[in-house]
mmCIF file of C-alpha atoms in Angstrom:
data_model
loop_
_atom_site.group_PDB
_atom_site.id
_atom_site.type_symbol
_atom_site.label_atom_id
_atom_site.label_comp_id
_atom_site.label_asym_id
_atom_site.label_seq_id
_atom_site.Cartn_x
_atom_site.Cartn_y
_atom_site.Cartn_z
ATOM 1 C CA LEU A 1 9.669 -5.534 -20.110
ATOM 2 C CA ASP A 2 11.528 -5.158 -16.840
ATOM 3 C CA ALA A 3 14.994 -6.680 -16.714
ATOM 4 C CA GLU A 4 14.272 -8.472 -13.445
ATOM 5 C CA PRO A 5 11.323 -10.748 -12.550
ATOM 6 C CA ARG A 6 8.603 -9.221 -10.416
ATOM 7 C CA PRO A 7 7.409 -10.833 -7.187
ATOM 8 C CA GLU A 8 3.938 -12.306 -7.158
ATOM 9 C CA PRO A 9 1.214 -10.101 -5.595
ATOM 10 C CA ARG A 10 0.323 -10.978 -2.037
ATOM 11 C CA ALA A 11 -3.007 -12.626 -1.215
ATOM 12 C CA GLY A 12 -4.194 -9.553 0.667
ATOM 13 C CA PHE A 13 -3.351 -7.360 -2.271
ATOM 14 C CA PHE A 14 -5.300 -9.701 -4.570
ATOM 15 C CA PHE A 15 -8.395 -9.222 -2.398
ATOM 16 C CA VAL A 16 -7.970 -5.438 -2.546
ATOM 17 C CA SER A 17 -7.642 -5.677 -6.337
ATOM 18 C CA LEU A 18 -10.927 -7.584 -6.585
ATOM 19 C CA LEU A 19 -12.646 -4.994 -4.417
ATOM 20 C CA SER A 20 -11.130 -2.226 -6.501
ATOM 21 C CA THR A 21 -12.446 -3.811 -9.691
ATOM 22 C CA ALA A 22 -15.986 -3.704 -8.326
ATOM 23 C CA MET A 23 -15.497 -0.062 -7.383
ATOM 24 C CA PHE A 24 -14.227 0.720 -10.880
ATOM 25 C CA PHE A 25 -17.389 -0.640 -12.454
ATOM 26 C CA GLN A 26 -19.458 1.530 -10.126
ATOM 27 C CA ASN A 27 -17.555 4.685 -11.056
ATOM 28 C CA HIS A 28 -18.433 4.833 -14.770
ATOM 29 C CA TYR A 29 -15.528 7.054 -15.711
ATOM 30 C CA ARG A 30 -16.226 10.013 -17.926
ATOM 31 C CA ALA A 31 -12.565 10.550 -18.878
ATOM 32 C CA MET A 32 -9.273 8.629 -18.932
ATOM 33 C CA LEU A 33 -5.820 10.165 -18.640
ATOM 34 C CA PHE A 34 -2.461 8.504 -19.251
ATOM 35 C CA ASP A 35 1.202 9.153 -18.716
ATOM 36 C CA MET A 36 3.225 8.862 -21.934
ATOM 37 C CA ASP A 37 6.673 7.252 -21.441
ATOM 38 C CA GLY A 38 6.427 3.767 -19.978
ATOM 39 C CA THR A 39 2.632 3.777 -20.096
ATOM 40 C CA LEU A 40 1.487 4.362 -23.662
ATOM 41 C CA VAL A 41 4.817 4.666 -25.469
ATOM 42 C CA ASP A 42 7.790 2.329 -25.161
ATOM 43 C CA SER A 43 10.162 5.237 -25.586
ATOM 44 C CA ALA A 44 13.273 3.724 -24.011
ATOM 45 C CA GLY A 45 14.785 2.904 -27.394
ATOM 46 C CA GLY A 46 14.484 6.412 -28.802
ATOM 47 C CA LEU A 47 15.731 8.011 -25.591
ATOM 48 C CA ALA A 48 18.675 5.599 -25.469
ATOM 49 C CA ASP A 49 19.513 6.404 -29.087
ATOM 50 C CA ALA A 50 19.568 10.136 -28.309
ATOM 51 C CA VAL A 51 21.929 9.667 -25.337
ATOM 52 C CA ASN A 52 24.099 7.335 -27.408
ATOM 53 C CA ASP A 53 24.344 10.064 -30.062
ATOM 54 C CA LEU A 54 26.027 12.201 -27.395
ATOM 55 C CA ARG A 55 28.279 9.308 -26.368
ATOM 56 C CA ARG A 56 29.432 8.710 -29.942
ATOM 57 C CA GLU A 57 30.214 12.409 -30.357
ATOM 58 C CA ARG A 58 32.489 12.035 -27.325
ATOM 59 C CA GLY A 59 34.211 8.959 -28.689
ATOM 60 C CA LEU A 60 32.360 6.616 -26.331
ATOM 61 C CA PRO A 61 30.691 3.327 -27.312
ATOM 62 C CA ALA A 62 26.906 3.076 -27.401
ATOM 63 C CA LEU A 63 25.174 1.513 -24.395
ATOM 64 C CA PRO A 64 22.373 -1.069 -24.635
ATOM 65 C CA VAL A 65 18.799 0.123 -24.294
ATOM 66 C CA GLU A 66 18.391 -1.908 -21.091
ATOM 67 C CA ARG A 67 20.762 0.552 -19.425
ATOM 68 C CA PHE A 68 18.180 3.305 -19.942
ATOM 69 C CA ARG A 69 14.903 1.481 -19.391
ATOM 70 C CA LYS A 70 14.390 2.387 -15.729
ATOM 71 C CA ALA A 71 15.544 5.958 -16.400
ATOM 72 C CA ALA A 72 13.118 6.445 -19.285
ATOM 73 C CA SER A 73 10.237 7.491 -17.015
ATOM 74 C CA ALA A 74 12.396 9.772 -14.879
ATOM 75 C CA GLY A 75 13.343 12.348 -17.510
ATOM 76 C CA SER A 76 16.577 13.866 -18.730
ATOM 77 C CA PRO A 77 18.380 13.968 -15.343
ATOM 78 C CA ALA A 78 18.114 10.187 -14.966
ATOM 79 C CA LEU A 79 18.924 9.532 -18.621
ATOM 80 C CA LEU A 80 22.040 11.705 -18.637
ATOM 81 C CA LYS A 81 23.211 10.151 -15.402
ATOM 82 C CA ALA A 82 22.699 6.650 -16.790
ATOM 83 C CA GLY A 83 24.399 7.400 -20.089
ATOM 84 C CA LEU A 84 27.047 9.986 -19.307
ATOM 85 C CA GLY A 85 27.361 10.061 -15.528
ATOM 86 C CA ILE A 86 26.328 13.730 -15.508
ATOM 87 C CA THR A 87 24.060 15.033 -12.737
ATOM 88 C CA PRO A 88 22.161 18.350 -12.489
ATOM 89 C CA ASP A 89 24.765 19.802 -10.133
ATOM 90 C CA ALA A 90 27.528 19.491 -12.756
ATOM 91 C CA PRO A 91 28.606 22.837 -14.313
ATOM 92 C CA GLU A 92 28.095 21.466 -17.836
ATOM 93 C CA TYR A 93 24.703 19.882 -17.141
ATOM 94 C CA LEU A 94 22.462 22.497 -18.768
ATOM 95 C CA ALA A 95 24.546 22.591 -21.938
ATOM 96 C CA VAL A 96 24.574 18.794 -22.177
ATOM 97 C CA ARG A 97 20.835 18.656 -21.561
ATOM 98 C CA GLU A 98 20.214 21.033 -24.453
ATOM 99 C CA GLU A 99 22.444 18.871 -26.621
ATOM 100 C CA PHE A 100 20.393 15.841 -25.589
ATOM 101 C CA PHE A 101 17.133 17.672 -26.364
ATOM 102 C CA ARG A 102 18.385 18.445 -29.885
ATOM 103 C CA ALA A 103 19.353 14.813 -30.420
ATOM 104 C CA TYR A 104 16.010 13.570 -29.134
ATOM 105 C CA ASP A 105 14.088 16.117 -31.207
ATOM 106 C CA ARG A 106 15.513 14.474 -34.333
ATOM 107 C CA ARG A 107 14.157 11.090 -33.225
ATOM 108 C CA CYS A 108 11.014 11.460 -31.128
ATOM 109 C CA GLY A 109 8.592 11.877 -34.023
ATOM 110 C CA LEU A 110 9.728 8.748 -35.863
ATOM 111 C CA ALA A 111 6.856 6.254 -35.569
ATOM 112 C CA PRO A 112 6.516 6.009 -31.759
ATOM 113 C CA ALA A 113 6.468 2.428 -30.480
ATOM 114 C CA LEU A 114 3.315 1.754 -28.474
ATOM 115 C CA PHE A 115 3.225 -0.982 -25.865
ATOM 116 C CA PRO A 116 1.332 -4.098 -27.039
ATOM 117 C CA GLY A 117 -2.358 -3.712 -26.257
ATOM 118 C CA VAL A 118 -2.370 0.088 -26.111
ATOM 119 C CA ALA A 119 -3.946 0.498 -29.552
ATOM 120 C CA GLU A 120 -6.750 -1.893 -28.591
ATOM 121 C CA VAL A 121 -7.446 0.000 -25.356
ATOM 122 C CA ILE A 122 -7.517 3.379 -27.080
ATOM 123 C CA GLY A 123 -9.765 1.951 -29.761
ATOM 124 C CA ARG A 124 -12.222 0.815 -27.112
ATOM 125 C CA ILE A 125 -12.100 4.207 -25.383
ATOM 126 C CA ARG A 126 -12.995 5.820 -28.707
ATOM 127 C CA GLU A 127 -15.846 3.358 -29.280
ATOM 128 C CA LEU A 128 -17.267 4.321 -25.900
ATOM 129 C CA GLY A 129 -16.996 8.004 -26.747
ATOM 130 C CA LEU A 130 -14.867 8.677 -23.667
ATOM 131 C CA PRO A 131 -12.690 11.769 -23.848
ATOM 132 C CA TRP A 132 -9.091 10.931 -23.043
ATOM 133 C CA GLY A 133 -5.792 12.712 -22.719
ATOM 134 C CA ILE A 134 -2.087 12.488 -21.989
ATOM 135 C CA VAL A 135 -0.272 14.162 -19.097
ATOM 136 C CA THR A 136 3.501 13.842 -19.150
ATOM 137 C CA ASN A 137 6.583 15.534 -17.727
ATOM 138 C CA LYS A 138 8.116 15.374 -21.200
ATOM 139 C CA PRO A 139 8.556 18.867 -22.724
ATOM 140 C CA GLN A 140 5.390 19.966 -24.498
ATOM 141 C CA ALA A 141 7.039 20.208 -27.916
ATOM 142 C CA PHE A 142 8.234 16.589 -27.728
ATOM 143 C CA ALA A 143 4.858 15.346 -26.483
ATOM 144 C CA ASP A 144 3.070 17.100 -29.349
ATOM 145 C CA LYS A 145 5.511 15.694 -31.889
ATOM 146 C CA ILE A 146 4.996 12.119 -30.671
ATOM 147 C CA VAL A 147 1.200 12.455 -30.659
ATOM 148 C CA ASP A 148 1.214 13.930 -34.163
ATOM 149 C CA ALA A 149 3.293 10.978 -35.405
ATOM 150 C CA SER A 150 0.878 8.326 -34.083
ATOM 151 C CA PRO A 151 -2.640 7.826 -35.494
ATOM 152 C CA VAL A 152 -3.588 6.041 -32.259
ATOM 153 C CA LEU A 153 -2.374 8.778 -29.925
ATOM 154 C CA GLY A 154 -3.662 11.453 -32.271
ATOM 155 C CA SER A 155 -7.218 10.679 -31.157
ATOM 156 C CA CYS A 156 -6.628 12.172 -27.703
ATOM 157 C CA ARG A 157 -8.331 15.449 -26.866
ATOM 158 C CA ALA A 158 -5.744 16.888 -24.479
ATOM 159 C CA VAL A 159 -1.947 16.693 -24.410
ATOM 160 C CA VAL A 160 -0.302 18.364 -21.429
ATOM 161 C CA GLY A 161 3.475 18.281 -21.279
ATOM 162 C CA ALA A 162 6.062 20.208 -19.295
ATOM 163 C CA ARG A 163 5.377 23.938 -19.480
ATOM 164 C CA LEU A 164 6.886 26.878 -17.665
ATOM 165 C CA GLU A 165 3.553 27.769 -16.060
ATOM 166 C CA LEU A 166 2.908 24.262 -14.694
ATOM 167 C CA LEU A 167 4.573 22.393 -11.862
ATOM 168 C CA PRO A 168 5.609 18.885 -12.992
ATOM 169 C CA LYS A 169 4.299 15.651 -11.527
ATOM 170 C CA PRO A 170 4.005 14.681 -8.691
ATOM 171 C CA GLU A 171 2.132 17.990 -8.510
ATOM 172 C CA PRO A 172 -1.402 17.725 -9.929
ATOM 173 C CA ASP A 173 -1.269 20.795 -12.186
ATOM 174 C CA GLY A 174 -1.022 18.965 -15.514
ATOM 175 C CA ILE A 175 -3.807 16.528 -14.670
ATOM 176 C CA LEU A 176 -6.114 19.349 -13.602
ATOM 177 C CA VAL A 177 -5.379 21.303 -16.794
ATOM 178 C CA ALA A 178 -6.140 18.238 -18.912
ATOM 179 C CA LEU A 179 -9.400 17.521 -17.090
ATOM 180 C CA GLU A 180 -10.477 21.131 -17.480
ATOM 181 C CA ALA A 181 -9.863 20.835 -21.213
ATOM 182 C CA LEU A 182 -11.948 17.642 -21.303
ATOM 183 C CA GLY A 183 -14.705 19.187 -19.194
ATOM 184 C CA VAL A 184 -14.667 16.366 -16.642
ATOM 185 C CA PRO A 185 -14.240 16.734 -12.848
ATOM 186 C CA PRO A 186 -11.424 14.721 -11.222
ATOM 187 C CA GLU A 187 -13.762 12.446 -9.285
ATOM 188 C CA HIS A 188 -15.095 11.066 -12.572
ATOM 189 C CA SER A 189 -11.690 10.344 -14.068
ATOM 190 C CA ALA A 190 -8.757 7.963 -13.773
ATOM 191 C CA TYR A 191 -5.058 8.563 -14.353
ATOM 192 C CA CYS A 192 -2.775 5.692 -15.401
ATOM 193 C CA GLY A 193 1.017 5.845 -15.117
ATOM 194 C CA ASP A 194 4.085 3.730 -14.464
ATOM 195 C CA ASP A 195 5.853 5.791 -11.810
ATOM 196 C CA ALA A 196 5.140 6.554 -8.158
ATOM 197 C CA ARG A 197 4.943 10.255 -8.982
ATOM 198 C CA ASP A 198 2.099 9.503 -11.421
ATOM 199 C CA ILE A 199 0.103 7.910 -8.641
ATOM 200 C CA LEU A 200 0.841 10.783 -6.278
ATOM 201 C CA ALA A 201 -0.115 13.371 -8.894
ATOM 202 C CA GLY A 202 -3.372 11.555 -9.632
ATOM 203 C CA LYS A 203 -4.277 11.367 -5.966
ATOM 204 C CA ARG A 204 -3.462 15.024 -5.401
ATOM 205 C CA ALA A 205 -5.719 15.889 -8.333
ATOM 206 C CA GLY A 206 -8.573 13.826 -6.890
ATOM 207 C CA ALA A 207 -8.620 11.227 -9.693
ATOM 208 C CA ASP A 208 -8.584 7.456 -9.361
ATOM 209 C CA THR A 209 -5.140 6.009 -10.000
ATOM 210 C CA ILE A 210 -3.951 2.997 -11.989
ATOM 211 C CA PHE A 211 -0.357 1.780 -11.871
ATOM 212 C CA ALA A 212 0.964 0.504 -15.218
ATOM 213 C CA ALA A 213 3.105 -2.463 -14.185
ATOM 214 C CA TRP A 214 4.092 -3.092 -17.810
ATOM 215 C CA GLY A 215 6.187 0.085 -17.751
ATOM 216 C CA TYR A 216 9.644 0.981 -16.509
ATOM 217 C CA SER A 217 9.213 1.096 -12.736
ATOM 218 C CA GLU A 218 8.962 -1.719 -10.191
ATOM 219 C CA PRO A 219 5.222 -2.073 -9.427
ATOM 220 C CA TYR A 220 5.632 -3.688 -6.030
ATOM 221 C CA ALA A 221 8.277 -1.290 -4.754
ATOM 222 C CA PRO A 222 7.499 0.100 -1.274
ATOM 223 C CA GLU A 223 7.114 3.652 -2.589
ATOM 224 C CA VAL A 224 4.396 2.466 -4.990
ATOM 225 C CA LEU A 225 2.499 0.264 -2.554
ATOM 226 C CA ALA A 226 2.616 2.993 0.089
ATOM 227 C CA LEU A 227 0.574 5.231 -2.222
ATOM 228 C CA CYS A 228 -2.180 2.593 -2.555
ATOM 229 C CA PRO A 229 -3.072 2.980 -6.237
ATOM 230 C CA LYS A 230 -6.612 1.824 -6.824
ATOM 231 C CA ARG A 231 -5.361 -0.839 -9.215
ATOM 232 C CA ILE A 232 -2.052 -2.314 -10.382
ATOM 233 C CA LEU A 233 -2.386 -3.752 -13.877
ATOM 234 C CA GLU A 234 0.137 -6.085 -15.491
ATOM 235 C CA ARG A 235 -0.906 -5.523 -19.120
ATOM 236 C CA PRO A 236 -2.630 -2.662 -20.993
ATOM 237 C CA GLU A 237 -5.418 -5.028 -22.061
ATOM 238 C CA GLU A 238 -6.541 -5.264 -18.430
ATOM 239 C CA LEU A 239 -7.786 -1.712 -18.774
ATOM 240 C CA LEU A 240 -10.582 -3.106 -20.944
ATOM 241 C CA GLU A 241 -12.022 -4.780 -17.845
ATOM 242 C CA ILE A 242 -12.409 -1.492 -15.971
ATOM 243 C CA LEU A 243 -13.724 0.737 -18.719
ATOM 244 C CA PRO A 244 -17.407 1.612 -18.513
ATOM 245 C CA ARG A 245 -19.809 -0.849 -20.086
ATOM 246 C CA ASP A 246 -21.827 0.078 -23.147
#
């Protein structure tokens, strides 16, 4: 889904991946947590549509969804910069952000598009009886609306979005809240996301970390590799290989 081809993994990294796979099987996870945008949900289209609503209201032409794909995991500051050239230090930023939130609220609950393979993975997690949840920096109201609109996502037992009382990722607060709700300690869990801050948040929480290379960020970027996620997966279906056995 990335606009540019990804480099092939290095031989040394391949060896680490094989070792990590063996470690995964030994861990027998008792809970799985996921980021939302760029990991479970291919939300770039809906986010692009909301920003383009603002552009049309200003007499500007709509931009292609590819313009917003890399910004989709980085939240409203990145999206508004990509679509309108507005940054958080602009005097009008807060007003424009609220306008964007209203536009997105009209769209986010309309049949969320899941990445291919996600439904199969969640189905397997349910078959195993593993509790699972979602931890996202998306505002809680939007996260709840998307989960409610998807029968697949609706099977999760914890949805933690942006809240006033929680620090956003890369801080571990949301992950720890979700694990408390699931009744599982961090060392028996894994967190999967498509951004470097997801990996950092997972590590700070004490969970194993999985980088979702099918998402919106470059998986072999230095800031990702420097964090040493336990596994980098190219497709959601690869998660089936690291789930506990029956």
